[in-house]
Tab-separated table of N, CA and C in Angstrom:
chain	number	residue	atom	x	y	z
B	1185	UNK	N	0.852	-1.177	0.000
B	1185	UNK	CA	0.000	0.000	0.000
B	1185	UNK	C	0.894	1.235	0.000
B	1186	UNK	N	0.723	2.069	-0.985
B	1186	UNK	CA	1.518	3.286	-1.071
B	1186	UNK	C	0.775	4.502	-0.550
B	1187	UNK	N	-0.528	4.442	-0.552
B	1187	UNK	CA	-1.327	5.596	-0.143
B	1187	UNK	C	-1.673	5.531	1.330
B	1188	UNK	N	-1.727	6.709	1.905
B	1188	UNK	CA	-2.221	6.805	3.277
B	1188	UNK	C	-3.732	6.945	3.235
B	1189	UNK	N	-4.383	6.259	4.137
B	1189	UNK	CA	-5.824	6.414	4.309
B	1189	UNK	C	-6.001	7.221	5.581
B	1190	UNK	N	-6.679	8.355	5.439
B	1190	UNK	CA	-6.886	9.235	6.591
B	1190	UNK	C	-8.378	9.349	6.864
B	1191	UNK	N	-8.747	9.105	8.111
B	1191	UNK	CA	-10.136	9.253	8.529
B	1191	UNK	C	-10.173	10.399	9.537
B	1192	UNK	N	-10.871	11.481	9.199
B	1192	UNK	CA	-10.897	12.633	10.107
B	1192	UNK	C	-11.756	12.391	11.342
B	1193	UNK	N	-11.518	13.216	12.336
B	1193	UNK	CA	-12.369	13.216	13.522
B	1193	UNK	C	-13.728	13.793	13.141
B	1194	UNK	N	-14.780	13.269	13.727
B	1194	UNK	CA	-16.127	13.801	13.524
B	1194	UNK	C	-16.429	14.777	14.652
B	1195	UNK	N	-16.405	16.051	14.337
B	1195	UNK	CA	-16.665	17.077	15.355
B	1195	UNK	C	-18.097	16.970	15.885
B	1196	UNK	N	-19.045	16.536	15.036
B	1196	UNK	CA	-20.435	16.367	15.491
B	1196	UNK	C	-20.544	15.266	16.544
B	1197	UNK	N	-19.911	14.118	16.278
B	1197	UNK	CA	-19.935	13.017	17.249
B	1197	UNK	C	-19.253	13.439	18.551
B	1198	UNK	N	-18.139	14.140	18.420
B	1198	UNK	CA	-17.397	14.573	19.609
B	1198	UNK	C	-18.219	15.573	20.418
B	1199	UNK	N	-18.912	16.476	19.734
B	1199	UNK	CA	-19.766	17.439	20.434
B	1199	UNK	C	-20.873	16.720	21.207
B	1200	UNK	N	-21.439	15.674	20.620
B	1200	UNK	CA	-22.457	14.884	21.324
B	1200	UNK	C	-21.867	14.205	22.563
B	1201	UNK	N	-20.629	13.736	22.452
B	1201	UNK	CA	-19.958	13.124	23.607
B	1201	UNK	C	-19.762	14.164	24.711
B	1202	UNK	N	-19.343	15.372	24.331
B	1202	UNK	CA	-19.158	16.451	25.320
B	1202	UNK	C	-20.481	16.767	26.009
B	1203	UNK	N	-21.549	16.930	25.226
B	1203	UNK	CA	-22.859	17.258	25.802
B	1203	UNK	C	-23.375	16.133	26.698
B	1204	UNK	N	-23.209	14.890	26.262
B	1204	UNK	CA	-23.617	13.754	27.093
B	1204	UNK	C	-22.835	13.699	28.392
B	1205	UNK	N	-21.535	13.958	28.312
B	1205	UNK	CA	-20.702	13.974	29.517
B	1205	UNK	C	-21.149	15.065	30.475
B	1206	UNK	N	-21.464	16.237	29.941
B	1206	UNK	CA	-21.937	17.339	30.786
B	1206	UNK	C	-23.239	16.970	31.496
B	1207	UNK	N	-24.128	16.280	30.785
B	1207	UNK	CA	-25.389	15.859	31.412
B	1207	UNK	C	-25.130	14.910	32.581
B	1208	UNK	N	-24.225	13.954	32.384
B	1208	UNK	CA	-23.941	13.002	33.455
B	1208	UNK	C	-23.179	13.646	34.610
B	1209	UNK	N	-22.321	14.607	34.318
B	1209	UNK	CA	-21.649	15.347	35.394
B	1209	UNK	C	-22.688	16.123	36.200
B	1210	UNK	N	-23.627	16.765	35.507
B	1210	UNK	CA	-24.692	17.509	36.201
B	1210	UNK	C	-25.537	16.567	37.058
B	1211	UNK	N	-25.842	15.393	36.536
B	1211	UNK	CA	-26.596	14.397	37.299
B	1211	UNK	C	-25.802	13.964	38.535
B	1212	UNK	N	-24.493	13.748	38.357
B	1212	UNK	CA	-23.635	13.385	39.485
B	1212	UNK	C	-23.600	14.465	40.547
B	1213	UNK	N	-23.541	15.720	40.121
B	1213	UNK	CA	-23.552	16.837	41.075
B	1213	UNK	C	-24.889	16.879	41.814
B	1214	UNK	N	-25.972	16.624	41.094
B	1214	UNK	CA	-27.298	16.582	41.725
B	1214	UNK	C	-27.340	15.483	42.791
B	1215	UNK	N	-26.761	14.312	42.476
B	1215	UNK	CA	-26.697	13.212	43.450
B	1215	UNK	C	-25.874	13.613	44.672
B	1216	UNK	N	-24.781	14.350	44.448
B	1216	UNK	CA	-23.917	14.772	45.557
B	1216	UNK	C	-24.535	15.899	46.375
B	1217	UNK	N	-25.321	16.727	45.732
B	1217	UNK	CA	-25.871	17.919	46.371
B	1217	UNK	C	-26.838	17.594	47.511
B	1218	UNK	N	-27.721	16.647	47.302
B	1218	UNK	CA	-28.717	16.333	48.332
B	1218	UNK	C	-29.053	14.839	48.321
B	1219	UNK	N	-28.091	13.986	48.710
B	1219	UNK	CA	-28.334	12.540	48.646
B	1219	UNK	C	-29.438	12.069	49.592
B	1220	UNK	N	-29.611	12.749	50.722
B	1220	UNK	CA	-30.658	12.335	51.669
B	1220	UNK	C	-32.045	12.496	51.053
B	1221	UNK	N	-32.243	13.606	50.357
B	1221	UNK	CA	-33.537	13.849	49.711
B	1221	UNK	C	-33.817	12.770	48.660
B	1222	UNK	N	-32.789	12.425	47.879
B	1222	UNK	CA	-32.959	11.374	46.871
B	1222	UNK	C	-33.196	10.021	47.529
B	1223	UNK	N	-32.511	9.757	48.645
B	1223	UNK	CA	-32.673	8.477	49.346
B	1223	UNK	C	-34.080	8.333	49.912
B	1224	UNK	N	-34.692	9.433	50.305
B	1224	UNK	CA	-36.040	9.389	50.879
B	1224	UNK	C	-37.140	9.472	49.829
B	1225	UNK	N	-36.764	9.663	48.571
B	1225	UNK	CA	-37.773	9.737	47.512
B	1225	UNK	C	-38.160	8.329	47.080
B	1226	UNK	N	-38.977	8.243	46.085
B	1226	UNK	CA	-39.440	6.931	45.621
B	1226	UNK	C	-38.406	6.224	44.755
B	1227	UNK	N	-37.300	6.912	44.430
B	1227	UNK	CA	-36.262	6.301	43.612
B	1227	UNK	C	-35.444	5.303	44.423
B	1228	UNK	N	-34.897	4.333	43.746
B	1228	UNK	CA	-33.975	3.390	44.367
B	1228	UNK	C	-32.575	3.806	43.986
B	1229	UNK	N	-31.534	3.568	44.670
B	1229	UNK	CA	-31.455	2.964	45.992
B	1229	UNK	C	-31.801	3.969	47.086
B	1230	UNK	N	-32.026	3.462	48.270
B	1230	UNK	CA	-32.449	4.301	49.394
B	1230	UNK	C	-31.286	4.716	50.304
B	1231	UNK	N	-30.088	4.310	50.008
B	1231	UNK	CA	-28.921	4.661	50.822
B	1231	UNK	C	-28.299	5.965	50.315
B	1232	UNK	N	-28.211	6.966	51.188
B	1232	UNK	CA	-27.625	8.246	50.775
B	1232	UNK	C	-26.126	8.104	50.483
B	1233	UNK	N	-25.445	7.193	51.185
B	1233	UNK	CA	-24.012	6.965	50.932
B	1233	UNK	C	-23.819	6.389	49.533
B	1234	UNK	N	-24.658	5.429	49.167
B	1234	UNK	CA	-24.573	4.828	47.833
B	1234	UNK	C	-24.854	5.879	46.758
B	1235	UNK	N	-25.819	6.733	46.997
B	1235	UNK	CA	-26.140	7.800	46.050
B	1235	UNK	C	-24.950	8.752	45.906
B	1236	UNK	N	-24.263	9.061	47.007
B	1236	UNK	CA	-23.069	9.915	46.945
B	1236	UNK	C	-21.962	9.242	46.137
B	1237	UNK	N	-21.778	7.948	46.343
B	1237	UNK	CA	-20.748	7.213	45.591
B	1237	UNK	C	-21.057	7.259	44.098
B	1238	UNK	N	-22.320	7.039	43.737
B	1238	UNK	CA	-22.719	7.127	42.326
B	1238	UNK	C	-22.429	8.531	41.793
B	1239	UNK	N	-22.722	9.550	42.585
B	1239	UNK	CA	-22.457	10.931	42.181
B	1239	UNK	C	-20.985	11.195	41.943
B	1240	UNK	N	-20.144	10.720	42.854
B	1240	UNK	CA	-18.691	10.907	42.719
B	1240	UNK	C	-18.180	10.212	41.462
B	1241	UNK	N	-18.594	8.958	41.269
B	1241	UNK	CA	-18.160	8.198	40.089
B	1241	UNK	C	-18.605	8.907	38.810
B	1242	UNK	N	-19.847	9.382	38.782
B	1242	UNK	CA	-20.362	10.073	37.591
B	1242	UNK	C	-19.569	11.339	37.301
B	1243	UNK	N	-19.310	12.140	38.322
B	1243	UNK	CA	-18.579	13.395	38.121
B	1243	UNK	C	-17.158	13.112	37.638
B	1244	UNK	N	-16.471	12.169	38.277
B	1244	UNK	CA	-15.077	11.887	37.909
B	1244	UNK	C	-14.999	11.254	36.519
B	1245	UNK	N	-15.735	10.155	36.302
B	1245	UNK	CA	-15.629	9.432	35.032
B	1245	UNK	C	-16.076	10.296	33.854
B	1246	UNK	N	-17.276	10.852	33.950
B	1246	UNK	CA	-17.785	11.637	32.826
B	1246	UNK	C	-17.092	12.991	32.716
B	1247	UNK	N	-16.550	13.488	33.815
B	1247	UNK	CA	-15.744	14.704	33.751
B	1247	UNK	C	-14.484	14.480	32.939
B	1248	UNK	N	-13.801	13.361	33.182
B	1248	UNK	CA	-12.594	13.022	32.423
B	1248	UNK	C	-12.947	12.799	30.954
B	1249	UNK	N	-14.020	12.038	30.697
B	1249	UNK	CA	-14.453	11.799	29.310
B	1249	UNK	C	-14.777	13.116	28.609
B	1250	UNK	N	-15.489	13.981	29.300
B	1250	UNK	CA	-15.867	15.269	28.721
B	1250	UNK	C	-14.667	16.150	28.421
B	1251	UNK	N	-13.692	16.170	29.328
B	1251	UNK	CA	-12.481	16.970	29.098
B	1251	UNK	C	-11.701	16.453	27.895
B	1252	UNK	N	-11.561	15.122	27.806
B	1252	UNK	CA	-10.865	14.531	26.666
B	1252	UNK	C	-11.589	14.896	25.366
B	1253	UNK	N	-12.913	14.738	25.355
B	1253	UNK	CA	-13.695	15.030	24.150
B	1253	UNK	C	-13.623	16.519	23.798
B	1254	UNK	N	-13.703	17.382	24.805
B	1254	UNK	CA	-13.616	18.827	24.559
B	1254	UNK	C	-12.279	19.176	23.906
B	1255	UNK	N	-11.211	18.569	24.400
B	1255	UNK	CA	-9.883	18.796	23.827
B	1255	UNK	C	-9.843	18.331	22.367
B	1256	UNK	N	-10.503	17.208	22.075
B	1256	UNK	CA	-10.527	16.665	20.718
B	1256	UNK	C	-11.313	17.552	19.751
B	1257	UNK	N	-12.259	18.347	20.272
B	1257	UNK	CA	-13.013	19.263	19.405
B	1257	UNK	C	-12.088	20.220	18.660
B	1258	UNK	N	-10.959	20.559	19.273
B	1258	UNK	CA	-10.039	21.536	18.698
B	1258	UNK	C	-8.799	20.881	18.091
B	1259	UNK	N	-8.775	19.559	18.053
B	1259	UNK	CA	-7.655	18.811	17.489
B	1259	UNK	C	-7.786	18.793	15.967
B	1260	UNK	N	-6.770	19.235	15.271
B	1260	UNK	CA	-6.808	19.286	13.806
B	1260	UNK	C	-6.206	18.038	13.157
B	1261	UNK	N	-5.637	17.137	13.950
B	1261	UNK	CA	-5.053	15.914	13.395
B	1261	UNK	C	-6.157	15.003	12.872
B	1262	UNK	N	-5.794	14.154	11.914
B	1262	UNK	CA	-6.730	13.126	11.471
B	1262	UNK	C	-6.947	12.151	12.616
B	1263	UNK	N	-8.142	11.594	12.703
B	1263	UNK	CA	-8.467	10.679	13.789
B	1263	UNK	C	-7.765	9.341	13.667
B	1264	UNK	N	-7.636	8.849	12.432
B	1264	UNK	CA	-6.999	7.550	12.205
B	1264	UNK	C	-6.246	7.625	10.885
B	1265	UNK	N	-5.021	7.131	10.896
B	1265	UNK	CA	-4.208	7.084	9.682
B	1265	UNK	C	-3.753	5.643	9.501
B	1266	UNK	N	-3.971	5.130	8.302
B	1266	UNK	CA	-3.523	3.778	7.969
B	1266	UNK	C	-2.572	3.917	6.789
B	1267	UNK	N	-1.350	3.406	6.957
B	1267	UNK	CA	-0.375	3.479	5.871
B	1267	UNK	C	0.418	2.177	5.800
B	1268	UNK	N	1.469	2.150	4.990
B	1268	UNK	CA	2.249	0.927	4.795
B	1268	UNK	C	2.985	0.494	6.059
B	1269	UNK	N	3.161	1.402	7.020
B	1269	UNK	CA	3.857	1.065	8.261
B	1269	UNK	C	2.931	0.489	9.323
B	1270	UNK	N	1.664	0.945	9.325
B	1270	UNK	CA	0.735	0.467	10.340
B	1270	UNK	C	-0.442	1.401	10.525
B	1271	UNK	N	-0.943	1.436	11.746
B	1271	UNK	CA	-2.125	2.214	12.098
B	1271	UNK	C	-1.734	3.251	13.146
B	1272	UNK	N	-2.148	4.485	12.914
B	1272	UNK	CA	-1.936	5.553	13.892
B	1272	UNK	C	-3.312	6.027	14.336
B	1273	UNK	N	-3.626	5.787	15.607
B	1273	UNK	CA	-4.920	6.176	16.171
B	1273	UNK	C	-4.743	7.457	16.969
B	1274	UNK	N	-5.359	8.528	16.497
B	1274	UNK	CA	-5.333	9.805	17.219
B	1274	UNK	C	-6.692	10.125	17.819
B	1275	UNK	N	-7.615	9.179	17.787
B	1275	UNK	CA	-8.992	9.463	18.193
B	1275	UNK	C	-9.313	9.019	19.613
B	1276	UNK	N	-8.624	8.023	20.101
B	1276	UNK	CA	-9.005	7.458	21.399
B	1276	UNK	C	-8.222	8.088	22.547
B	1277	UNK	N	-8.690	7.817	23.744
B	1277	UNK	CA	-8.019	8.312	24.941
B	1277	UNK	C	-6.737	7.560	25.246
B	1278	UNK	N	-6.512	6.470	24.545
B	1278	UNK	CA	-5.304	5.676	24.777
B	1278	UNK	C	-4.388	5.679	23.551
B	1279	UNK	N	-4.441	6.725	22.760
B	1279	UNK	CA	-3.603	6.825	21.564
B	1279	UNK	C	-2.130	6.760	21.947
B	1280	UNK	N	-1.386	5.902	21.241
B	1280	UNK	CA	0.039	5.752	21.546
B	1280	UNK	C	0.911	5.906	20.299
B	1281	UNK	N	0.325	6.349	19.205
B	1281	UNK	CA	1.101	6.515	17.984
B	1281	UNK	C	0.990	5.303	17.085
B	1282	UNK	N	2.063	5.037	16.355
B	1282	UNK	CA	2.066	3.987	15.342
B	1282	UNK	C	2.033	2.590	15.953
B	1283	UNK	N	1.100	1.779	15.473
B	1283	UNK	CA	1.080	0.346	15.769
B	1283	UNK	C	1.494	-0.329	14.468
B	1284	UNK	N	2.673	-0.934	14.463
B	1284	UNK	CA	3.260	-1.476	13.236
B	1284	UNK	C	2.553	-2.750	12.785
B	1285	UNK	N	2.415	-2.881	11.450
B	1285	UNK	CA	1.818	-4.103	10.898
B	1285	UNK	C	2.609	-5.326	11.339
B	1286	UNK	N	3.932	-5.178	11.454
B	1286	UNK	CA	4.774	-6.315	11.833
B	1286	UNK	C	4.506	-6.782	13.259
B	1287	UNK	N	3.914	-5.924	14.090
B	1287	UNK	CA	3.575	-6.291	15.470
B	1287	UNK	C	2.154	-6.837	15.600
B	1288	UNK	N	1.314	-6.578	14.596
B	1288	UNK	CA	-0.095	-6.975	14.673
B	1288	UNK	C	-0.231	-8.450	14.317
B	1289	UNK	N	-0.882	-9.208	15.217
B	1289	UNK	CA	-1.071	-10.646	15.003
B	1289	UNK	C	-2.514	-11.003	14.658
B	1290	UNK	N	-3.417	-10.063	14.828
B	1290	UNK	CA	-4.814	-10.335	14.505
B	1290	UNK	C	-5.691	-9.127	14.760
B	1291	UNK	N	-6.884	-9.189	14.186
B	1291	UNK	CA	-7.884	-8.134	14.354
B	1291	UNK	C	-9.139	-8.805	14.901
B	1292	UNK	N	-9.646	-8.285	16.000
B	1292	UNK	CA	-10.852	-8.852	16.600
B	1292	UNK	C	-11.893	-7.778	16.849
B	1293	UNK	N	-12.983	-8.179	17.474
B	1293	UNK	CA	-14.061	-7.249	17.795
B	1293	UNK	C	-14.610	-7.613	19.158
B	1294	UNK	N	-14.869	-6.599	19.955
B	1294	UNK	CA	-15.515	-6.779	21.257
B	1294	UNK	C	-16.656	-5.786	21.352
B	1295	UNK	N	-17.669	-6.177	22.104
B	1295	UNK	CA	-18.790	-5.280	22.335
B	1295	UNK	C	-19.023	-5.177	23.831
B	1296	UNK	N	-19.037	-3.948	24.328
B	1296	UNK	CA	-19.320	-3.675	25.731
B	1296	UNK	C	-20.631	-2.898	25.741
B	1297	UNK	N	-21.681	-3.548	26.220
B	1297	UNK	CA	-23.043	-3.022	26.120
B	1297	UNK	C	-23.323	-2.771	24.642
B	1298	UNK	N	-23.632	-1.573	24.224
B	1298	UNK	CA	-23.909	-1.320	22.807
B	1298	UNK	C	-22.692	-0.754	22.074
B	1299	UNK	N	-21.566	-0.673	22.762
B	1299	UNK	CA	-20.352	-0.071	22.228
B	1299	UNK	C	-19.464	-1.131	21.588
B	1300	UNK	N	-19.112	-0.960	20.310
B	1300	UNK	CA	-18.253	-1.919	19.608
B	1300	UNK	C	-16.838	-1.360	19.488
B	1301	UNK	N	-15.871	-2.264	19.643
B	1301	UNK	CA	-14.463	-1.900	19.557
B	1301	UNK	C	-13.736	-2.875	18.649
B	1302	UNK	N	-12.804	-2.358	17.854
B	1302	UNK	CA	-11.900	-3.195	17.078
B	1302	UNK	C	-10.689	-3.431	17.961
B	1303	UNK	N	-10.388	-4.689	18.204
B	1303	UNK	CA	-9.260	-5.043	19.055
B	1303	UNK	C	-8.070	-5.387	18.157
B	1304	UNK	N	-6.985	-4.665	18.335
B	1304	UNK	CA	-5.766	-4.881	17.561
B	1304	UNK	C	-4.841	-5.759	18.402
B	1305	UNK	N	-4.751	-7.018	18.017
B	1305	UNK	CA	-3.917	-7.966	18.763
B	1305	UNK	C	-2.467	-7.788	18.327
B	1306	UNK	N	-1.577	-7.672	19.307
B	1306	UNK	CA	-0.165	-7.432	19.014
B	1306	UNK	C	0.713	-8.483	19.686
B	1307	UNK	N	1.894	-8.697	19.087
B	1307	UNK	CA	2.819	-9.705	19.610
B	1307	UNK	C	3.536	-9.232	20.872
B	1308	UNK	N	3.600	-7.936	21.087
B	1308	UNK	CA	4.337	-7.375	22.221
B	1308	UNK	C	3.481	-6.346	22.965
B	1309	UNK	N	2.426	-6.789	23.650
B	1309	UNK	CA	1.498	-5.852	24.291
B	1309	UNK	C	2.157	-4.928	25.318
B	1310	UNK	N	3.111	-5.429	26.079
B	1310	UNK	CA	3.734	-4.599	27.117
B	1310	UNK	C	4.482	-3.414	26.508
B	1311	UNK	N	5.067	-3.597	25.341
B	1311	UNK	CA	5.750	-2.503	24.645
B	1311	UNK	C	4.782	-1.345	24.406
B	1312	UNK	N	3.579	-1.671	23.933
B	1312	UNK	CA	2.593	-0.625	23.634
B	1312	UNK	C	2.014	-0.015	24.909
B	1313	UNK	N	1.850	-0.816	25.938
B	1313	UNK	CA	1.396	-0.268	27.223
B	1313	UNK	C	2.427	0.729	27.745
B	1314	UNK	N	3.704	0.388	27.613
B	1314	UNK	CA	4.778	1.269	28.095
B	1314	UNK	C	4.883	2.574	27.303
B	1315	UNK	N	4.387	2.586	26.059
B	1315	UNK	CA	4.400	3.819	25.266
B	1315	UNK	C	3.424	4.857	25.814
B	1316	UNK	N	2.402	4.399	26.515
B	1316	UNK	CA	1.373	5.299	27.059
B	1316	UNK	C	1.956	6.059	28.246
B	1317	UNK	N	2.003	7.361	28.141
B	1317	UNK	CA	2.575	8.198	29.203
B	1317	UNK	C	1.529	8.653	30.214
B	1318	UNK	N	0.276	8.717	29.809
B	1318	UNK	CA	-0.814	9.146	30.679
B	1318	UNK	C	-1.190	8.008	31.623
B	1319	UNK	N	-1.249	8.286	32.918
B	1319	UNK	CA	-1.515	7.250	33.920
B	1319	UNK	C	-2.890	6.598	33.716
B	1320	UNK	N	-3.903	7.411	33.450
B	1320	UNK	CA	-5.250	6.864	33.241
B	1320	UNK	C	-5.280	6.038	31.962
B	1321	UNK	N	-4.626	6.536	30.913
B	1321	UNK	CA	-4.542	5.788	29.660
B	1321	UNK	C	-3.829	4.461	29.834
B	1322	UNK	N	-2.754	4.470	30.620
B	1322	UNK	CA	-2.005	3.235	30.877
B	1322	UNK	C	-2.867	2.233	31.647
B	1323	UNK	N	-3.628	2.730	32.627
B	1323	UNK	CA	-4.524	1.837	33.382
B	1323	UNK	C	-5.593	1.250	32.462
B	1324	UNK	N	-6.117	2.057	31.552
B	1324	UNK	CA	-7.131	1.574	30.605
B	1324	UNK	C	-6.543	0.516	29.675
B	1325	UNK	N	-5.325	0.742	29.218
B	1325	UNK	CA	-4.681	-0.237	28.337
B	1325	UNK	C	-4.406	-1.549	29.072
B	1326	UNK	N	-3.974	-1.460	30.329
B	1326	UNK	CA	-3.749	-2.673	31.126
B	1326	UNK	C	-5.056	-3.423	31.345
B	1327	UNK	N	-6.129	-2.682	31.613
B	1327	UNK	CA	-7.442	-3.316	31.804
B	1327	UNK	C	-7.888	-4.009	30.518
B	1328	UNK	N	-7.697	-3.357	29.369
B	1328	UNK	CA	-8.015	-3.988	28.080
B	1328	UNK	C	-7.214	-5.269	27.900
B	1329	UNK	N	-5.921	-5.191	28.199
B	1329	UNK	CA	-5.054	-6.356	28.028
B	1329	UNK	C	-5.493	-7.509	28.928
B	1330	UNK	N	-5.796	-7.200	30.184
B	1330	UNK	CA	-6.218	-8.251	31.117
B	1330	UNK	C	-7.551	-8.875	30.725
B	1331	UNK	N	-8.457	-8.074	30.205
B	1331	UNK	CA	-9.794	-8.579	29.878
B	1331	UNK	C	-9.892	-9.169	28.471
B	1332	UNK	N	-9.220	-8.541	27.492
B	1332	UNK	CA	-9.398	-8.934	26.093
B	1332	UNK	C	-8.146	-9.498	25.434
B	1333	UNK	N	-7.015	-9.496	26.137
B	1333	UNK	CA	-5.797	-10.064	25.585
B	1333	UNK	C	-4.986	-9.107	24.727
B	1334	UNK	N	-5.426	-7.869	24.616
B	1334	UNK	CA	-4.681	-6.854	23.877
B	1334	UNK	C	-4.948	-5.478	24.488
B	1335	UNK	N	-3.932	-4.629	24.529
B	1335	UNK	CA	-4.139	-3.296	25.099
B	1335	UNK	C	-4.713	-2.290	24.104
B	1336	UNK	N	-4.769	-2.652	22.826
B	1336	UNK	CA	-5.106	-1.676	21.789
B	1336	UNK	C	-6.513	-1.907	21.255
B	1337	UNK	N	-7.329	-0.876	21.387
B	1337	UNK	CA	-8.693	-0.933	20.855
B	1337	UNK	C	-8.984	0.358	20.101
B	1338	UNK	N	-9.783	0.224	19.049
B	1338	UNK	CA	-10.159	1.377	18.232
B	1338	UNK	C	-11.670	1.398	18.117
B	1339	UNK	N	-12.236	2.570	18.277
B	1339	UNK	CA	-13.682	2.763	18.169
B	1339	UNK	C	-13.962	3.778	17.065
B	1340	UNK	N	-15.138	3.680	16.469
B	1340	UNK	CA	-15.546	4.661	15.457
B	1340	UNK	C	-16.290	5.832	16.092
B	1341	UNK	N	-16.384	5.854	17.420
B	1341	UNK	CA	-17.196	6.855	18.123
B	1341	UNK	C	-16.877	8.292	17.763
B	1342	UNK	N	-15.628	8.618	17.549
B	1342	UNK	CA	-15.276	10.007	17.266
B	1342	UNK	C	-14.707	10.185	15.858
B	1343	UNK	N	-14.950	9.207	14.993
B	1343	UNK	CA	-14.442	9.266	13.624
B	1343	UNK	C	-15.568	9.502	12.624
B	1344	UNK	N	-15.226	10.057	11.476
B	1344	UNK	CA	-16.206	10.262	10.400
B	1344	UNK	C	-16.348	8.978	9.591
B	1345	UNK	N	-16.775	7.941	10.254
B	1345	UNK	CA	-17.059	6.653	9.624
B	1345	UNK	C	-17.907	5.859	10.596
B	1346	UNK	N	-18.433	4.733	10.116
B	1346	UNK	CA	-19.172	3.871	11.036
B	1346	UNK	C	-18.327	2.648	11.367
B	1347	UNK	N	-18.750	1.905	12.366
B	1347	UNK	CA	-17.957	0.791	12.867
B	1347	UNK	C	-17.724	-0.275	11.797
B	1348	UNK	N	-18.777	-0.659	11.079
B	1348	UNK	CA	-18.665	-1.736	10.087
B	1348	UNK	C	-17.658	-1.378	9.000
B	1349	UNK	N	-17.742	-0.166	8.462
B	1349	UNK	CA	-16.812	0.269	7.419
B	1349	UNK	C	-15.382	0.325	7.955
B	1350	UNK	N	-15.218	0.802	9.173
B	1350	UNK	CA	-13.889	0.893	9.777
B	1350	UNK	C	-13.282	-0.491	9.975
B	1351	UNK	N	-14.068	-1.418	10.472
B	1351	UNK	CA	-13.571	-2.780	10.705
B	1351	UNK	C	-13.158	-3.437	9.387
B	1352	UNK	N	-13.989	-3.301	8.355
B	1352	UNK	CA	-13.658	-3.878	7.043
B	1352	UNK	C	-12.372	-3.274	6.492
B	1353	UNK	N	-12.227	-1.967	6.627
B	1353	UNK	CA	-11.032	-1.284	6.134
B	1353	UNK	C	-9.781	-1.777	6.852
B	1354	UNK	N	-9.829	-1.849	8.163
B	1354	UNK	CA	-8.658	-2.290	8.928
B	1354	UNK	C	-8.330	-3.746	8.617
B	1355	UNK	N	-9.339	-4.601	8.527
B	1355	UNK	CA	-9.089	-6.015	8.195
B	1355	UNK	C	-8.467	-6.152	6.809
B	1356	UNK	N	-8.974	-5.406	5.836
B	1356	UNK	CA	-8.440	-5.452	4.464
B	1356	UNK	C	-6.986	-5.000	4.449
B	1357	UNK	N	-6.697	-3.881	5.113
B	1357	UNK	CA	-5.332	-3.366	5.137
B	1357	UNK	C	-4.392	-4.303	5.897
B	1358	UNK	N	-4.901	-4.929	6.938
B	1358	UNK	CA	-4.090	-5.887	7.693
B	1358	UNK	C	-3.707	-7.067	6.803
B	1359	UNK	N	-4.682	-7.602	6.074
B	1359	UNK	CA	-4.393	-8.732	5.184
B	1359	UNK	C	-3.385	-8.342	4.108
B	1360	UNK	N	-3.547	-7.174	3.514
B	1360	UNK	CA	-2.619	-6.715	2.476
B	1360	UNK	C	-1.216	-6.488	3.025
B	1361	UNK	N	-1.118	-5.893	4.193
B	1361	UNK	CA	0.187	-5.515	4.729
B	1361	UNK	C	0.870	-6.614	5.524
B	1362	UNK	N	0.122	-7.582	6.019
B	1362	UNK	CA	0.759	-8.669	6.772
B	1362	UNK	C	1.432	-9.658	5.836
B	1363	UNK	N	1.071	-9.628	4.558
B	1363	UNK	CA	1.699	-10.517	3.582
B	1363	UNK	C	3.045	-9.988	3.116
B	1364	UNK	N	3.289	-8.701	3.311
B	1364	UNK	CA	4.547	-8.083	2.846
B	1364	UNK	C	5.678	-8.295	3.814
C-alpha cells in the first residue's frame, strides 16, 4: 500500500460526547448535592451513601471523558491514519502513535453493552502499554489487556465513519500488509 488512508475526527460526534458527559456530570452533582432527599424519595437505591458514591463516580468518570472530548473538538489531526507502516490512532483516549503491521497478530471485535471496539492484537502488548505516558490511559490499556488479551482498541465513536466500514477497512489493510 503506497497511499495513506486518513479518517478525520467527527466534530459532530465529539460534540455529542461532550454534551452527554456534561449531562452526566450535572446528574452526578445533583446526586452529591442532596443525597438524603434522593434516598427518601421513591427512587432506588435508598442509601444516601450509595447515592453519593454514584455521584462521585459520575462526576469523575464523565468529567474526564468530557475533558478529553472537549480537547478533541479543537484537534486538527486526522483521527486515524492507515499506511504501509501500520495504524496511527489519534482518536481514542489511549492513543500511543504507530502500531506497526509487523507487530499486529490479529484483528478482533468486542462489544461492551452497545459499544463496539476493534481489538488490535499485538505480539508485544507490554511494549505498547509502556508507550502510554498518561496514567489513566495506561490503566485503561492494562485493563483492556487483562480482559481482552490486547491493550489496543479502536472505536468509530469520534471518527467520520461507522464501525462496520472501519472494521472492514482495517481487516483489508491488515491482510494486504501482513503478507509483505
